[in-house]
PDB file of C-alpha atoms and ligand atoms in Angstrom:
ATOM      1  CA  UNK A   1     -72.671 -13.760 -14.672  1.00 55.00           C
ATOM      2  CA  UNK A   2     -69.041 -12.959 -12.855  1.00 67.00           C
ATOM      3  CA  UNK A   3     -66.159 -13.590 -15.619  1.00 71.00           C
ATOM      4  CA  UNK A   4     -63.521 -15.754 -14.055  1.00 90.00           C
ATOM      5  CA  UNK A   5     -60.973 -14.950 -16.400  1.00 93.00           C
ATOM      6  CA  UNK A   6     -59.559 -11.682 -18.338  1.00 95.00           C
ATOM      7  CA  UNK A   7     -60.827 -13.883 -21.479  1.00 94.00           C
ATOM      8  CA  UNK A   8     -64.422 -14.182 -20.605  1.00 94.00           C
ATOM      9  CA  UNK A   9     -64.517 -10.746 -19.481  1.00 95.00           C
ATOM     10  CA  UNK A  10     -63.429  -9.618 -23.076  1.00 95.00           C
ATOM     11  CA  UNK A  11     -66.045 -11.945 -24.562  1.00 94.00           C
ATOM     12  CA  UNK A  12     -69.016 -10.633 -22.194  1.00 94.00           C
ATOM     13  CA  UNK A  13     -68.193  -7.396 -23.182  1.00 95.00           C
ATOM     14  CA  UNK A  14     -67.931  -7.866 -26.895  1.00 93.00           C
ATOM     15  CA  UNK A  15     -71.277  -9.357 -26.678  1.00 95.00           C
ATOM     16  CA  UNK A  16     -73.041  -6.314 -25.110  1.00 96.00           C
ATOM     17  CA  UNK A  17     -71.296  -4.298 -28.307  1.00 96.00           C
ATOM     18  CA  UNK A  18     -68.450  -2.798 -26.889  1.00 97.00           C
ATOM     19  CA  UNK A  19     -65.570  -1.889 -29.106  1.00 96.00           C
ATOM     20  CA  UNK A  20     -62.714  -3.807 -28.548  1.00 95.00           C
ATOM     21  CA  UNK A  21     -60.831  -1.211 -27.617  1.00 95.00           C
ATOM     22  CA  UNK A  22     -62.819   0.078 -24.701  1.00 95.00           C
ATOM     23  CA  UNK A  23     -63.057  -3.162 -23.263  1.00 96.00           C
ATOM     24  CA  UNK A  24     -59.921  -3.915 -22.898  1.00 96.00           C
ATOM     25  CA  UNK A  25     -58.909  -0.296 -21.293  1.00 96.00           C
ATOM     26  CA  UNK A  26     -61.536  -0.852 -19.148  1.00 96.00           C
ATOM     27  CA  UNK A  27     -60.289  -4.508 -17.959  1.00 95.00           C
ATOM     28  CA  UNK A  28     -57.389  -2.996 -17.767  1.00 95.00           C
ATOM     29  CA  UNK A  29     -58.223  -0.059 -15.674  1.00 95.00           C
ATOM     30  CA  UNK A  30     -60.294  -2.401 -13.042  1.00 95.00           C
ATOM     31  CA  UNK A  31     -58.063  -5.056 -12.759  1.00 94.00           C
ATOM     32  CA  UNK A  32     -54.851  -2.372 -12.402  1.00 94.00           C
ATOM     33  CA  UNK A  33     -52.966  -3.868 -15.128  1.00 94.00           C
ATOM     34  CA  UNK A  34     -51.435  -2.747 -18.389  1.00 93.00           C
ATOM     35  CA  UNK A  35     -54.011  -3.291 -21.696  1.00 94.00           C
ATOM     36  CA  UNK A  36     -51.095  -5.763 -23.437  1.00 95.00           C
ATOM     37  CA  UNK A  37     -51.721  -7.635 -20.380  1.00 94.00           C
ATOM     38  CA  UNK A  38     -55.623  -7.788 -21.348  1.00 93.00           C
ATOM     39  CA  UNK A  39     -54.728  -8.936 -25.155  1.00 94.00           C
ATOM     40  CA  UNK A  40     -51.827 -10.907 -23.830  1.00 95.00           C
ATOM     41  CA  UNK A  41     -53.030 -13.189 -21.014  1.00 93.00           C
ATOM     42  CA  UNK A  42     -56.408 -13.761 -21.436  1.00 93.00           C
ATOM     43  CA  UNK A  43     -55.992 -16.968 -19.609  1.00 94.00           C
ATOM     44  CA  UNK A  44     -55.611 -14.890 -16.343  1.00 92.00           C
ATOM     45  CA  UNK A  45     -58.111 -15.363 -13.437  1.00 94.00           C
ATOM     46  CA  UNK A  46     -59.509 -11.946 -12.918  1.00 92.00           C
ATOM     47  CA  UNK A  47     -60.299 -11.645  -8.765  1.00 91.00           C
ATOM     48  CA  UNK A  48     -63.823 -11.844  -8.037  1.00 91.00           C
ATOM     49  CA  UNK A  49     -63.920  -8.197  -6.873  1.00 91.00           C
ATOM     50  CA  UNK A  50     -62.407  -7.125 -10.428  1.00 92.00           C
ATOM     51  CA  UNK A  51     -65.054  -9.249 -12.179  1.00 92.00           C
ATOM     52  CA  UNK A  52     -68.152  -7.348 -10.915  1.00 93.00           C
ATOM     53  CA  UNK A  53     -66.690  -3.742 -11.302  1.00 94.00           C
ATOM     54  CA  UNK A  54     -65.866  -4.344 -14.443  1.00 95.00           C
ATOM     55  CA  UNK A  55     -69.194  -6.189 -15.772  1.00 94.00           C
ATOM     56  CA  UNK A  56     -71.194  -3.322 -13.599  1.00 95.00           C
ATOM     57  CA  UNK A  57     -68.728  -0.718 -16.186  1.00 96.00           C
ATOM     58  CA  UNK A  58     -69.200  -2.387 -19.140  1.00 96.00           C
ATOM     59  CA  UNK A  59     -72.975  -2.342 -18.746  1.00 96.00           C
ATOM     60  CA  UNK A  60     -72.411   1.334 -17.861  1.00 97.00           C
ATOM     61  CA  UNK A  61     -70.450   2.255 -21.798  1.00 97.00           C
ATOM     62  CA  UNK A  62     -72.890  -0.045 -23.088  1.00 96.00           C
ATOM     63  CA  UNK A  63     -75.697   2.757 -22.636  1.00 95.00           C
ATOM     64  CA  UNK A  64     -73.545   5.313 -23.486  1.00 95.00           C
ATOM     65  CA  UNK A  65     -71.433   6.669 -20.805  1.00 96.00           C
ATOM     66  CA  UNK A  66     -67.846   8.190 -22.202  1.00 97.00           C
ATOM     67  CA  UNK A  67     -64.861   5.709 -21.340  1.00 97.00           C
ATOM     68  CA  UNK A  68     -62.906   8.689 -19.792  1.00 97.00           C
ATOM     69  CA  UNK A  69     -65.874   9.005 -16.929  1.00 98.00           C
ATOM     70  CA  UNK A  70     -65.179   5.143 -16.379  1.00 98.00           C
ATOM     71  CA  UNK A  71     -61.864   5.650 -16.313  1.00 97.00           C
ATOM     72  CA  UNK A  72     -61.603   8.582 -14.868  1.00 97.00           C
ATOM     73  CA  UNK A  73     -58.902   9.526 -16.844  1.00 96.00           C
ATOM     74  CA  UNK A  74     -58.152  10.977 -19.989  1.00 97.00           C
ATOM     75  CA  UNK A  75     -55.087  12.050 -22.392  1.00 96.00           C
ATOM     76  CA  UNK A  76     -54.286  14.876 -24.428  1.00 97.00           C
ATOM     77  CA  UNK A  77     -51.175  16.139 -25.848  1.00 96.00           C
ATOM     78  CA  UNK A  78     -48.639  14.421 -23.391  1.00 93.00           C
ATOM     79  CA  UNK A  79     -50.464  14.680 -20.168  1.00 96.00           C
ATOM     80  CA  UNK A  80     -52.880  12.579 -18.780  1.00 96.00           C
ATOM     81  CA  UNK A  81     -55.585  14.404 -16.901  1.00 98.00           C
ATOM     82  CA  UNK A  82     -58.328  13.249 -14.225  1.00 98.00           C
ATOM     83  CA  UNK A  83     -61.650  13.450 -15.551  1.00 98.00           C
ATOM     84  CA  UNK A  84     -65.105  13.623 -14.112  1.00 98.00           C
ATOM     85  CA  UNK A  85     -69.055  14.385 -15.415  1.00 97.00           C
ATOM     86  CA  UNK A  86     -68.128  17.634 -14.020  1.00 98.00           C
ATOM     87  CA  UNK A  87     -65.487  18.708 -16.365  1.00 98.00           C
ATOM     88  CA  UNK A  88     -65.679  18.262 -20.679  1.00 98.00           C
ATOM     89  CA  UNK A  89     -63.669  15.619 -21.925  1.00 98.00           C
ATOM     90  CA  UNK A  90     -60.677  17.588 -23.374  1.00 98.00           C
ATOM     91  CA  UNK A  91     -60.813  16.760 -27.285  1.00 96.00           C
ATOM     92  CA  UNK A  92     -58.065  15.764 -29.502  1.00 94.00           C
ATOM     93  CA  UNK A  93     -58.991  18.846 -32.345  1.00 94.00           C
ATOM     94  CA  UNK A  94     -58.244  21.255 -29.194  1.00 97.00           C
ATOM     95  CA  UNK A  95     -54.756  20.513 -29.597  1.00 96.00           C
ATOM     96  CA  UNK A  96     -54.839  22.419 -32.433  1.00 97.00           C
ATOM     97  CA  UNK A  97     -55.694  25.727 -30.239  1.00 97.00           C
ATOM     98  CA  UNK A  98     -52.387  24.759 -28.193  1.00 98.00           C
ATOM     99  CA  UNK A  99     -49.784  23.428 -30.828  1.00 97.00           C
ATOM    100  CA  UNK A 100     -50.942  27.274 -32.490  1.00 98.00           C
ATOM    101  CA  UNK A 101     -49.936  29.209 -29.269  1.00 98.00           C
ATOM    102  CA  UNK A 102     -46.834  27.527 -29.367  1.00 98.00           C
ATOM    103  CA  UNK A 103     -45.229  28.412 -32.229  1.00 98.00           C
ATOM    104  CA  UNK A 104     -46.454  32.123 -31.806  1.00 98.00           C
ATOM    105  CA  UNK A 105     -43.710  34.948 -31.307  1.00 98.00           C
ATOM    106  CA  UNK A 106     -44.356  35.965 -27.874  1.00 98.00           C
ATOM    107  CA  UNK A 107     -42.013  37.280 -25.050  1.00 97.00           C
ATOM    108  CA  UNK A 108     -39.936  34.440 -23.243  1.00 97.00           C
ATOM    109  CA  UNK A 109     -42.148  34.810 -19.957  1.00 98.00           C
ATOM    110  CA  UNK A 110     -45.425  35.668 -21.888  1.00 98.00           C
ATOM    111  CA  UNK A 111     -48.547  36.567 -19.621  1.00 98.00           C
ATOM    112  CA  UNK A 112     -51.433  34.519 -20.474  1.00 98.00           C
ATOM    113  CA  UNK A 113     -55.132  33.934 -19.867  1.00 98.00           C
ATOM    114  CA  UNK A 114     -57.016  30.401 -20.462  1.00 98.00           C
ATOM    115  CA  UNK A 115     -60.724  31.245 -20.056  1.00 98.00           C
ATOM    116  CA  UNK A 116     -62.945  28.493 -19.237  1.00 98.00           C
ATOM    117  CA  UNK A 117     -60.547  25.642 -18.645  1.00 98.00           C
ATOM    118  CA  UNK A 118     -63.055  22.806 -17.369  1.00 98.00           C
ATOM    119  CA  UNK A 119     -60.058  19.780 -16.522  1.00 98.00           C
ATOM    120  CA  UNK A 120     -57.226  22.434 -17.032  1.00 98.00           C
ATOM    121  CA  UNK A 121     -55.811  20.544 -20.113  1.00 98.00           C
ATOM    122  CA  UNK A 122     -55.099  23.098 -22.206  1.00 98.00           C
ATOM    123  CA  UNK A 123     -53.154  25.213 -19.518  1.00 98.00           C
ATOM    124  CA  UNK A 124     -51.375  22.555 -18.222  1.00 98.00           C
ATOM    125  CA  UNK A 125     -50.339  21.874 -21.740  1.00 98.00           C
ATOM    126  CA  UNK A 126     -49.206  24.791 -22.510  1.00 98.00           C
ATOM    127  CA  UNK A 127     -47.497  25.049 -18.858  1.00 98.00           C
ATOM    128  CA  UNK A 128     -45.332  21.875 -19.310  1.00 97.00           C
ATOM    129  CA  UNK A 129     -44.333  23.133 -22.742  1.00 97.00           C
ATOM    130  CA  UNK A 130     -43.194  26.557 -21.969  1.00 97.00           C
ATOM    131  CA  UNK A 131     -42.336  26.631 -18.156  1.00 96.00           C
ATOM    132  CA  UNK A 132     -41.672  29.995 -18.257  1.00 97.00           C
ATOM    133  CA  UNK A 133     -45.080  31.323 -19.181  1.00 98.00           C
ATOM    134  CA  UNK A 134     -47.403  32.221 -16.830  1.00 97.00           C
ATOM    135  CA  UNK A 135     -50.292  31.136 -16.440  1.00 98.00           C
ATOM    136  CA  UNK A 136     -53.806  31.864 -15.538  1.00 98.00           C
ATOM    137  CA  UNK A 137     -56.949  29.760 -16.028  1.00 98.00           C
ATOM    138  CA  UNK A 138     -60.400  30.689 -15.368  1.00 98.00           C
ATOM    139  CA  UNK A 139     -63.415  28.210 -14.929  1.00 98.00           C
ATOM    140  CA  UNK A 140     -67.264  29.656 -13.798  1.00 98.00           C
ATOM    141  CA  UNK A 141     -68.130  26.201 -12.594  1.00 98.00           C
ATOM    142  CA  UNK A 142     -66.568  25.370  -8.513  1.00 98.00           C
ATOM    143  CA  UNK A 143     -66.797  21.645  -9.665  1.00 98.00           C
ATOM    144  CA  UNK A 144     -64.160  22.087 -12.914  1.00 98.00           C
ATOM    145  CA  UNK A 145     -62.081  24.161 -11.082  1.00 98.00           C
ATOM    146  CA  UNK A 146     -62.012  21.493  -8.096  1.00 98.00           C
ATOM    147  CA  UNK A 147     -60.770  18.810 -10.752  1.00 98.00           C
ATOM    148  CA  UNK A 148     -58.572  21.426 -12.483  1.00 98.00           C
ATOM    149  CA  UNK A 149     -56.608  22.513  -8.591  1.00 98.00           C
ATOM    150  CA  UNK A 150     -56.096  18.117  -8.647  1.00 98.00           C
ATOM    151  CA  UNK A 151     -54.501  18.417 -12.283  1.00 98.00           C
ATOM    152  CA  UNK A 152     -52.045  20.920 -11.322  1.00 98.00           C
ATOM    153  CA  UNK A 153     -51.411  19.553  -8.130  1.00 97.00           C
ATOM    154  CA  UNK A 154     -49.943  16.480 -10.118  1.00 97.00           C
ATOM    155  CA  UNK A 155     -49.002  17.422 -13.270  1.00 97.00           C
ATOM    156  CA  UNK A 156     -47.262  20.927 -13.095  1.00 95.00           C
ATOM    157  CA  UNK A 157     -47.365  21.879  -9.273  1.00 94.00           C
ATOM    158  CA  UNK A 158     -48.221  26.209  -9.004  1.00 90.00           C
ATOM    159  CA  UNK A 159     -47.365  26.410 -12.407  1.00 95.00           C
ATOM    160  CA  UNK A 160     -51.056  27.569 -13.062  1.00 98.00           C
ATOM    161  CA  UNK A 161     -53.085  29.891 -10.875  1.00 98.00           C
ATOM    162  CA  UNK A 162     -56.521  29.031 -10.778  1.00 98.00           C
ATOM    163  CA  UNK A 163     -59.776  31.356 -10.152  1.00 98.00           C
ATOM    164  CA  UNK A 164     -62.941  31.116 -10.518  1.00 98.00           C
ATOM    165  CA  UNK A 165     -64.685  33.807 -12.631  1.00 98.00           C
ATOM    166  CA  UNK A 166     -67.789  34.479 -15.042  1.00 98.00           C
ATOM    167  CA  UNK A 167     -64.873  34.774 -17.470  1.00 98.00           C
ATOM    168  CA  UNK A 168     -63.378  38.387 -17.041  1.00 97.00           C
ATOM    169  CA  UNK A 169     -65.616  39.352 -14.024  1.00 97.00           C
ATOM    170  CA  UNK A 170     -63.292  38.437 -11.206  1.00 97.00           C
ATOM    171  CA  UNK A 171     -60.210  39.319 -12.358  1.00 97.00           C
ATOM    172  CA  UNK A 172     -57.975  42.679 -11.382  1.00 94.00           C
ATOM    173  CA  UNK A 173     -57.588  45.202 -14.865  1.00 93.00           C
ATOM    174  CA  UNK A 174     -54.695  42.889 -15.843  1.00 95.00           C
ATOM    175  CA  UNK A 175     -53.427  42.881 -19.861  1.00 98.00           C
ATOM    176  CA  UNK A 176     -52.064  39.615 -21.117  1.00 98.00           C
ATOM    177  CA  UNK A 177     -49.868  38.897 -24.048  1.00 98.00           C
ATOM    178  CA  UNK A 178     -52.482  35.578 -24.582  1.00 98.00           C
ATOM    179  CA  UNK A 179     -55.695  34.967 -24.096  1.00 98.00           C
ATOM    180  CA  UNK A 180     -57.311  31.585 -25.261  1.00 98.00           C
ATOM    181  CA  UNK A 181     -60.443  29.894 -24.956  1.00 98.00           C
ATOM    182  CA  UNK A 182     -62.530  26.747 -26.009  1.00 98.00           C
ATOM    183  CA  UNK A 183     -65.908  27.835 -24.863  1.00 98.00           C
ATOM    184  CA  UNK A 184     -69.447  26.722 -25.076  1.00 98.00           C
ATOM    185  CA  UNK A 185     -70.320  26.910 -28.160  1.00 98.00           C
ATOM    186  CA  UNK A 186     -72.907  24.347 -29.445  1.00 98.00           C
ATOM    187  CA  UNK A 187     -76.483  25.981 -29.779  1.00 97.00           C
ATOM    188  CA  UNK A 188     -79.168  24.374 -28.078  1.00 93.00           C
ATOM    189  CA  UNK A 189     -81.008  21.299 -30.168  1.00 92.00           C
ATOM    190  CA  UNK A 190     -78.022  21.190 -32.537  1.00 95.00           C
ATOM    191  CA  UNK A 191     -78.678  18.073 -34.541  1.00 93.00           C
ATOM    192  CA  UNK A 192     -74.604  17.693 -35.017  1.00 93.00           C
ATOM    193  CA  UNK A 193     -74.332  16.856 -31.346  1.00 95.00           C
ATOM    194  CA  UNK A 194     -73.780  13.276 -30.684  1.00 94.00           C
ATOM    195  CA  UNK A 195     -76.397  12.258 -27.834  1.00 93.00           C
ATOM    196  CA  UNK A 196     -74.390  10.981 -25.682  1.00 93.00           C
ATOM    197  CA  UNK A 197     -72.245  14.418 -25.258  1.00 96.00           C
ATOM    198  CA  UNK A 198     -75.395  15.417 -24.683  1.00 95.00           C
ATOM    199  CA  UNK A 199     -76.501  12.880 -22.143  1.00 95.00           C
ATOM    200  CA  UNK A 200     -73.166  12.953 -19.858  1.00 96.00           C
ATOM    201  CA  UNK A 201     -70.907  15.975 -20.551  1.00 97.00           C
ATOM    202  CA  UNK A 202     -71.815  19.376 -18.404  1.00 97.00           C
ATOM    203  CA  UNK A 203     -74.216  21.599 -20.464  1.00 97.00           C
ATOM    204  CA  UNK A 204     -72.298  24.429 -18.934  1.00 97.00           C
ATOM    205  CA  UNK A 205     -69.473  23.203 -20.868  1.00 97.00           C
ATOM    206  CA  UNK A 206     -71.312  22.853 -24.285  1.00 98.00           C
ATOM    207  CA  UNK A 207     -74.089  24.990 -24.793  1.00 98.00           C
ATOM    208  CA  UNK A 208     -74.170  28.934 -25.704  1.00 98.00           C
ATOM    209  CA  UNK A 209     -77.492  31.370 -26.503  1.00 97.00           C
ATOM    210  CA  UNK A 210     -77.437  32.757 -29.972  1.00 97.00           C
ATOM    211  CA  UNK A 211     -76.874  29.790 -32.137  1.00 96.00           C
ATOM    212  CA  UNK A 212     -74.033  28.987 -30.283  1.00 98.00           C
ATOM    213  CA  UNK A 213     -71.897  32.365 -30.213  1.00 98.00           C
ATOM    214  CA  UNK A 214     -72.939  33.946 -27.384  1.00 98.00           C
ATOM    215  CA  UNK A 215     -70.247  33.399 -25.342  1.00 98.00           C
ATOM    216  CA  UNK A 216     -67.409  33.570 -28.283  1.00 98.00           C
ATOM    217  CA  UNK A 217     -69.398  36.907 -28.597  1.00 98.00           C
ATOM    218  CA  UNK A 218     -67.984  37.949 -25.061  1.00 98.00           C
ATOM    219  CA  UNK A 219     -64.948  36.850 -25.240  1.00 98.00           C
ATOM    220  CA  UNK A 220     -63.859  38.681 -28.810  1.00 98.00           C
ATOM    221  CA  UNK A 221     -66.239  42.012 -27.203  1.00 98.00           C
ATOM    222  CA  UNK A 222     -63.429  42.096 -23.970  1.00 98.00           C
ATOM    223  CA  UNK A 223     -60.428  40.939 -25.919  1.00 98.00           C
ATOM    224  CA  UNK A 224     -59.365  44.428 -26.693  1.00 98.00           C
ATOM    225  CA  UNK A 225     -59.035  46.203 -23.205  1.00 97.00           C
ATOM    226  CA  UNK A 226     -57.412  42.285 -21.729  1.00 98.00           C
ATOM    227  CA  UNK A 227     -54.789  42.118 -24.348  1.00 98.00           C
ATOM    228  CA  UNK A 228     -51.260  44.157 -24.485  1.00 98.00           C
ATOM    229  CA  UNK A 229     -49.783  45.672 -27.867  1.00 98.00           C
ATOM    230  CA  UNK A 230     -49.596  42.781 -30.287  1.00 98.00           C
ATOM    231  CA  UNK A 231     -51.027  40.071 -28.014  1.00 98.00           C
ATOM    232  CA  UNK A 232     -52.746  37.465 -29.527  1.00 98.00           C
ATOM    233  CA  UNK A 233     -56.246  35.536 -28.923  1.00 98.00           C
ATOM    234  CA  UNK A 234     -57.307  32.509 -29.906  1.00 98.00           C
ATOM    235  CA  UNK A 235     -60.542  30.903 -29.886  1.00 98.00           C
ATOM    236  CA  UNK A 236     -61.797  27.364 -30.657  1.00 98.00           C
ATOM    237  CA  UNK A 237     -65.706  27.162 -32.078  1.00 98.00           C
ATOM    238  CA  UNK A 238     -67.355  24.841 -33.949  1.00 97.00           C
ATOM    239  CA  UNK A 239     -66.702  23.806 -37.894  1.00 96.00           C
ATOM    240  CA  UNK A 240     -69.347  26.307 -39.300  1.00 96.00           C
ATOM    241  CA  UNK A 241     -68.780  29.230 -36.928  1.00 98.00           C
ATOM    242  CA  UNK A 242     -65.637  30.408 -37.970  1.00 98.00           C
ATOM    243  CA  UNK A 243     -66.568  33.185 -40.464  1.00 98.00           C
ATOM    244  CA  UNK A 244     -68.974  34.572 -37.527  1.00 98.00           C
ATOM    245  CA  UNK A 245     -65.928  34.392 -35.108  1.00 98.00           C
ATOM    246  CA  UNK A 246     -63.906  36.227 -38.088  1.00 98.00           C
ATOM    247  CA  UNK A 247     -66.177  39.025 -38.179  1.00 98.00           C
ATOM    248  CA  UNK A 248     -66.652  39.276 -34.171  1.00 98.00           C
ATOM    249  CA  UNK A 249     -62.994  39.698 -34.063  1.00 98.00           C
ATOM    250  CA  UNK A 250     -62.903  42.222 -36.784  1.00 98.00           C
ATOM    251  CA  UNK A 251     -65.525  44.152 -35.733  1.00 98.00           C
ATOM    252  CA  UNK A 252     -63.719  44.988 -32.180  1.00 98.00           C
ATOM    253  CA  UNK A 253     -60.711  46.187 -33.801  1.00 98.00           C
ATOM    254  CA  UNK A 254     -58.437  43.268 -33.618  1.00 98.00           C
ATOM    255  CA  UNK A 255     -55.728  42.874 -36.846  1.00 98.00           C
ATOM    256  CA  UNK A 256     -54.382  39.100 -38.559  1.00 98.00           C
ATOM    257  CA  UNK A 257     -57.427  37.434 -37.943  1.00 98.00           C
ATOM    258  CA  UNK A 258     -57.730  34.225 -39.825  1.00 98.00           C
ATOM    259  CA  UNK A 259     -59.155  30.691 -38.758  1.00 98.00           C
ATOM    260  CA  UNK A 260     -57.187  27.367 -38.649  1.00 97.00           C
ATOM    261  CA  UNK A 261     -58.141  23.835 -39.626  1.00 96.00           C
ATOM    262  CA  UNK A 262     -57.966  20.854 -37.935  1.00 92.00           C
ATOM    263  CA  UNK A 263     -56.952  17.648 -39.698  1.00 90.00           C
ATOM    264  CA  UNK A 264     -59.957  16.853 -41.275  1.00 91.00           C
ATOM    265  CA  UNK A 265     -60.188  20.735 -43.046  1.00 94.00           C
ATOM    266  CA  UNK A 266     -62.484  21.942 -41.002  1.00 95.00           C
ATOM    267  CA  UNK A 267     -62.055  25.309 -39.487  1.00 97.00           C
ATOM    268  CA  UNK A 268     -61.719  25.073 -35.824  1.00 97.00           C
ATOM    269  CA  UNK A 269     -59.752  28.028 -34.135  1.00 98.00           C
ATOM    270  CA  UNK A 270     -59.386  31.672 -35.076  1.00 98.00           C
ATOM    271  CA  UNK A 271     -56.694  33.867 -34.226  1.00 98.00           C
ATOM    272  CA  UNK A 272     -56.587  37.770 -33.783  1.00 98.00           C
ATOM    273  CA  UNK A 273     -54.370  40.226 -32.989  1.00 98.00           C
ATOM    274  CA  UNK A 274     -54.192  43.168 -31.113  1.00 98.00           C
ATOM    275  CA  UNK A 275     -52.963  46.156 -32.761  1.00 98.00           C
ATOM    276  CA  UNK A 276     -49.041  47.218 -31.670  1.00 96.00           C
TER     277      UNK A 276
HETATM  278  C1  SAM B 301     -65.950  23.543 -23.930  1.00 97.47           C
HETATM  279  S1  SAM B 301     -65.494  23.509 -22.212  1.00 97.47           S
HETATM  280  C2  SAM B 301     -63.720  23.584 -22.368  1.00 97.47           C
HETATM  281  C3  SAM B 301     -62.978  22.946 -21.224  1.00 97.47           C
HETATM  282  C4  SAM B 301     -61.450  22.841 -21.461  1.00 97.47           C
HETATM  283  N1  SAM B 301     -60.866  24.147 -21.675  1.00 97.47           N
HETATM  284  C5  SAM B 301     -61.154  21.941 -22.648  1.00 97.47           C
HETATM  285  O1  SAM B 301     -60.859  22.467 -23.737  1.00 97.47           O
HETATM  286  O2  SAM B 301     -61.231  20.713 -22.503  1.00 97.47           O
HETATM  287  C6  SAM B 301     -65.939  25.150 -21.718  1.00 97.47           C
HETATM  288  C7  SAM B 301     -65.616  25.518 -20.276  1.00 97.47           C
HETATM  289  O3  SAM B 301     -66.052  26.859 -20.055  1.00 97.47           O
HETATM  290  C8  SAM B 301     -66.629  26.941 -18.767  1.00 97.47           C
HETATM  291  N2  SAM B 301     -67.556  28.086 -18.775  1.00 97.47           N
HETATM  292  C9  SAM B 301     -68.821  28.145 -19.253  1.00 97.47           C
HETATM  293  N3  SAM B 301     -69.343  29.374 -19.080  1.00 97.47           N
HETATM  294  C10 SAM B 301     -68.382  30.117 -18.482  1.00 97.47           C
HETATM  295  C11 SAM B 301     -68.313  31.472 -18.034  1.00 97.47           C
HETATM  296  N4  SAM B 301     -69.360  32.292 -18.162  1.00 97.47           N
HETATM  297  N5  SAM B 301     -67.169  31.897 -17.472  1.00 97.47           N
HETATM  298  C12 SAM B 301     -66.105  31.048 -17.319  1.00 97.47           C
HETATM  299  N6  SAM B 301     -66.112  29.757 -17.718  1.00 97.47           N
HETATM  300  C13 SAM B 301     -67.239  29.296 -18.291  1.00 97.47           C
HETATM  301  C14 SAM B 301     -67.300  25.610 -18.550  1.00 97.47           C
HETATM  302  O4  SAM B 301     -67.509  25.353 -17.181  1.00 97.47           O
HETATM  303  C15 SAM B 301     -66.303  24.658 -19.219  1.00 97.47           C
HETATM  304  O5  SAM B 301     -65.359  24.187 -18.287  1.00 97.47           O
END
């Protein structure tokens, strides 16, 4: 059944158990017009073409496929990045990770690393925050880094450089004053993992060998020869990994380390320090 108006649309969508919400950014996003169009004029006669994509999306979030896939688009902090099912779909608790590099004391044009940056949101955060920085990100995956090049092309032109890398492996014997990193880090068959993450983001984006901390184990093993005198790393991980992140920190030599909590009091980044 085609909709004919924004009205029905809302109502056929409601009745397959969408969320309010989703429908109407999804009306909006097929028909091209604001959402306080959606709530406003539902009286408006959607075009026929506009009726089908939408009822052919709606099915689509109605099985579980993330809105941001639909969309294609997704926000965090105050950029709006292009998303696709090749990329994670950046989360609001890793602003945390970036609002925390911000307000450390680091040199005016401060050298840093983003390792494993899947859309590029958290270095293009960081990049329209502090345009002096500069920045690297790294993703293993051609297919990220292919939607990350289109984020920087339109949100913060060569303001990032890209390369692709099985995190430190291609890169020259550079130090940086920063290294961060939300990495896979959800151990395979984790009950806590909503199924459909599972079902549509990448596994390369999600999952990590040894309950989770393989690759966290990595990245805290090479922090020491990457950083410079009193550089900083931080890493997000999951809500009941951050003691094990504490102690792979520790354990490598790095000083100040201490996890964060997000909103809810949950730990969610750690921090380290390289000695002076
Ligand atoms: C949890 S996602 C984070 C994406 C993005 N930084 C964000 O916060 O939205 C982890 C990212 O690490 C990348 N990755 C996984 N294994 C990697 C490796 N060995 N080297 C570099 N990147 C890797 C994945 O492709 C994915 O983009």
């Amino acid at each position: 059944m085609a909709a004919a108006t924004l009205g029905e649309a809302m109502r056929h969508a409601r009745g397959l158990g969408l969320a309010r919400l989703d429908a109407e950014l999804l009306l909006a996003h097929v028909c091209g017009i604001p959402r306080s169009r959606v709530v406003a004029r539902p009286e408006q006669v959607l075009e026929a073409a506009c009726g089908e994509r939408f009822l052919e999306l709606a099915d689509r979030r109605a099985l579980g496929e993330p809105l941001a896939y639909l969309t294609g688009r997704k926000g965090f902090m105050n950029i709006e990045l292009e998303v696709t099912a090749d990329v994670l779909i950046p989360r609001p608790e890793t602003e945390l990770l970036v609002t925390t590099a911000l307000t450390l004391p680091l040199p005016e044009r401060a050298c840093v690393l983003e390792l494993g940056t899947g859309s590029g949101a958290i270095a293009l955060a960081l990049a329209q925050a502090r345009p002096a920085w500069g920045i690297l990100a790294t993703d293993v995956s051609p297919a990220a880094l292919a939607v990350a090049g289109r984020n920087v092309s339109r949100i913060a032109p060569a303001r990032v450089r890209l390369i692709g890398s099985d995190w430190f492996a291609a890169l020259a014997p550079e130090r940086f004053d920063l290294l961060l990193a939300n990495p896979p880090y959800v151990a395979a068959g984790d009950p806590e993992l909503a199924a459909d993450v599972a079902a549509h983001e990448p596994g390369l984006a999600l999952f990590a060998a040894e309950a989770g901390l393989a690759d966290l184990a990595a990245l805290a093993a090479a922090a020491p020869e990457r950083l410079r005198p009193d550089g900083f790393i931080l890493l997000e991980h999951g809500h009941r990994q951050g003691g094990a992140v504490r102690r792979l920190l520790h354990a490598v030599g790095l000083k100040q380390v201490r996890s964060l909590t997000d909103d809810a009091a949950k730990e969610r980044v750690t921090i380290a320090r390289q000695p002076p």
